[in-house]
């Protein structure tokens, strides 16, 4: 376990993140332009979706796919309820902000998923390719739970409308992830062979630059957002991932997923969104303070998962599955 | 040269609300506007910058309309429905334009 943690901490992706974090905290002018960051995220989403589709094409679909998707949806609906109660119990956060934060912790961080997949790949552990589809399925239900939490006893159902549904279900990240998954599934190993030099070999390097940017964002978030977080909220950001991972572990074991599949479900359940959910919250819950949920998600939970969480979840998955 | 009085309305709003705002303007028959990206700034939620922004919920844009004074109220009513509960600033200033028929 300690060796795994040390290997993870000294990996290029984590060290790139730490470099970005340091640069932001030291107020260096190092920055990644918005367009470049967007291009990197498009590349990562395409690559991870495509490779997931190829894996499904290689190994075929088993009965667990539907069950895994359903489990992901259930986790995404349920985790905000746990997060909301926990956050309200340990911090002085108001109901609206707590519900908005809770929504982030039911949804997922695709970059944490990518980093977890990368660690699995380095360890030579294969996971079910359809976990990419599970990731996509877990994006949206948490948003509904968050809005339900804030609107209990009021006319909060009106917060959801067709336009918001459209944005949640057809946002660019989801479309690209599922679309590239479908392309990988359709074209299979032959398709992968044609673009392998683009989506396999450069993957780790691109991930490093992306995580450098994530480090910069997290560092800026810590600098600016630490003023809005109390000790209870920070404690929540560090411990809620463990509760989410435990739920993912239980669900993964119940489904009979492989060691890699269990680990990825733990990563998904432990991670907090910073792309899809903040956008939905700005539209549907504008009264919630974005500094609180973005800082918690990006500057507290994401670094925790990247440095401590992922090796911990892998060790737990190996221990629980005997893998 | 002959100039004509007009109103310049600047609406600084969250990027995620841009489409809702421009659709509201269109429905109020305000078909001429420009959308500019805002590089960064500081407000009640702290400071921010466009650099490295990956969240779709972050970032601001500025929508600028120049219209005839008699159409100002319709524009503001349409805009207010969208910006009312969101982060943003709406300003109205007097200006002059050269070709009044275009506004």
mmCIF file of C-alpha atoms in Angstrom, chain A residues 31-32 34 163 167 171 213-214 217 220 224 274-275 278-279 282-283 286 289-291 294, chain B residues 14-17 19-20 23 45-47 50-58 85-87:
data_model
loop_
_atom_site.group_PDB
_atom_site.id
_atom_site.type_symbol
_atom_site.label_atom_id
_atom_site.label_comp_id
_atom_site.label_asym_id
_atom_site.label_seq_id
_atom_site.Cartn_x
_atom_site.Cartn_y
_atom_site.Cartn_z
ATOM 1 C CA UNK A 31 -0.864 29.645 -17.236
ATOM 2 C CA UNK A 32 -2.587 27.441 -19.790
ATOM 3 C CA UNK A 34 -8.470 28.670 -22.127
ATOM 4 C CA UNK A 163 -33.640 23.790 -21.861
ATOM 5 C CA UNK A 167 -27.944 21.112 -21.394
ATOM 6 C CA UNK A 171 -23.569 18.847 -22.869
ATOM 7 C CA UNK A 213 -3.555 23.208 -15.625
ATOM 8 C CA UNK A 214 -5.763 21.525 -13.018
ATOM 9 C CA UNK A 217 -6.834 26.069 -11.179
ATOM 10 C CA UNK A 220 -5.981 29.689 -7.603
ATOM 11 C CA UNK A 224 -9.304 32.789 -3.499
ATOM 12 C CA UNK A 274 -16.424 20.522 -11.723
ATOM 13 C CA UNK A 275 -17.639 20.664 -15.309
ATOM 14 C CA UNK A 278 -21.347 23.797 -11.775
ATOM 15 C CA UNK A 279 -22.928 24.778 -15.087
ATOM 16 C CA UNK A 282 -25.425 28.339 -12.178
ATOM 17 C CA UNK A 283 -28.557 28.001 -14.276
ATOM 18 C CA UNK A 286 -28.003 30.845 -9.080
ATOM 19 C CA UNK A 289 -22.284 30.537 -4.048
ATOM 20 C CA UNK A 290 -20.074 29.109 -6.839
ATOM 21 C CA UNK A 291 -16.883 29.826 -4.870
ATOM 22 C CA UNK A 294 -15.978 24.957 -7.045
ATOM 23 C CA UNK B 14 -22.314 34.493 -16.963
ATOM 24 C CA UNK B 15 -21.289 32.661 -20.120
ATOM 25 C CA UNK B 16 -23.702 29.838 -19.335
ATOM 26 C CA UNK B 17 -26.579 32.346 -19.608
ATOM 27 C CA UNK B 19 -27.792 31.844 -25.155
ATOM 28 C CA UNK B 20 -30.782 32.461 -22.895
ATOM 29 C CA UNK B 23 -32.761 34.432 -27.312
ATOM 30 C CA UNK B 45 -17.642 35.623 -5.476
ATOM 31 C CA UNK B 46 -13.958 36.562 -5.690
ATOM 32 C CA UNK B 47 -11.640 37.062 -8.624
ATOM 33 C CA UNK B 50 -10.522 32.870 -18.308
ATOM 34 C CA UNK B 51 -7.187 31.073 -18.303
ATOM 35 C CA UNK B 52 -7.502 27.351 -17.851
ATOM 36 C CA UNK B 53 -11.246 27.477 -17.252
ATOM 37 C CA UNK B 54 -12.642 24.045 -17.912
ATOM 38 C CA UNK B 55 -15.925 24.347 -16.091
ATOM 39 C CA UNK B 56 -18.841 25.276 -18.314
ATOM 40 C CA UNK B 57 -20.266 27.134 -15.349
ATOM 41 C CA UNK B 58 -17.444 29.650 -15.187
ATOM 42 C CA UNK B 85 -31.334 36.144 -10.313
ATOM 43 C CA UNK B 86 -27.890 35.782 -11.839
ATOM 44 C CA UNK B 87 -24.475 37.323 -11.420
#
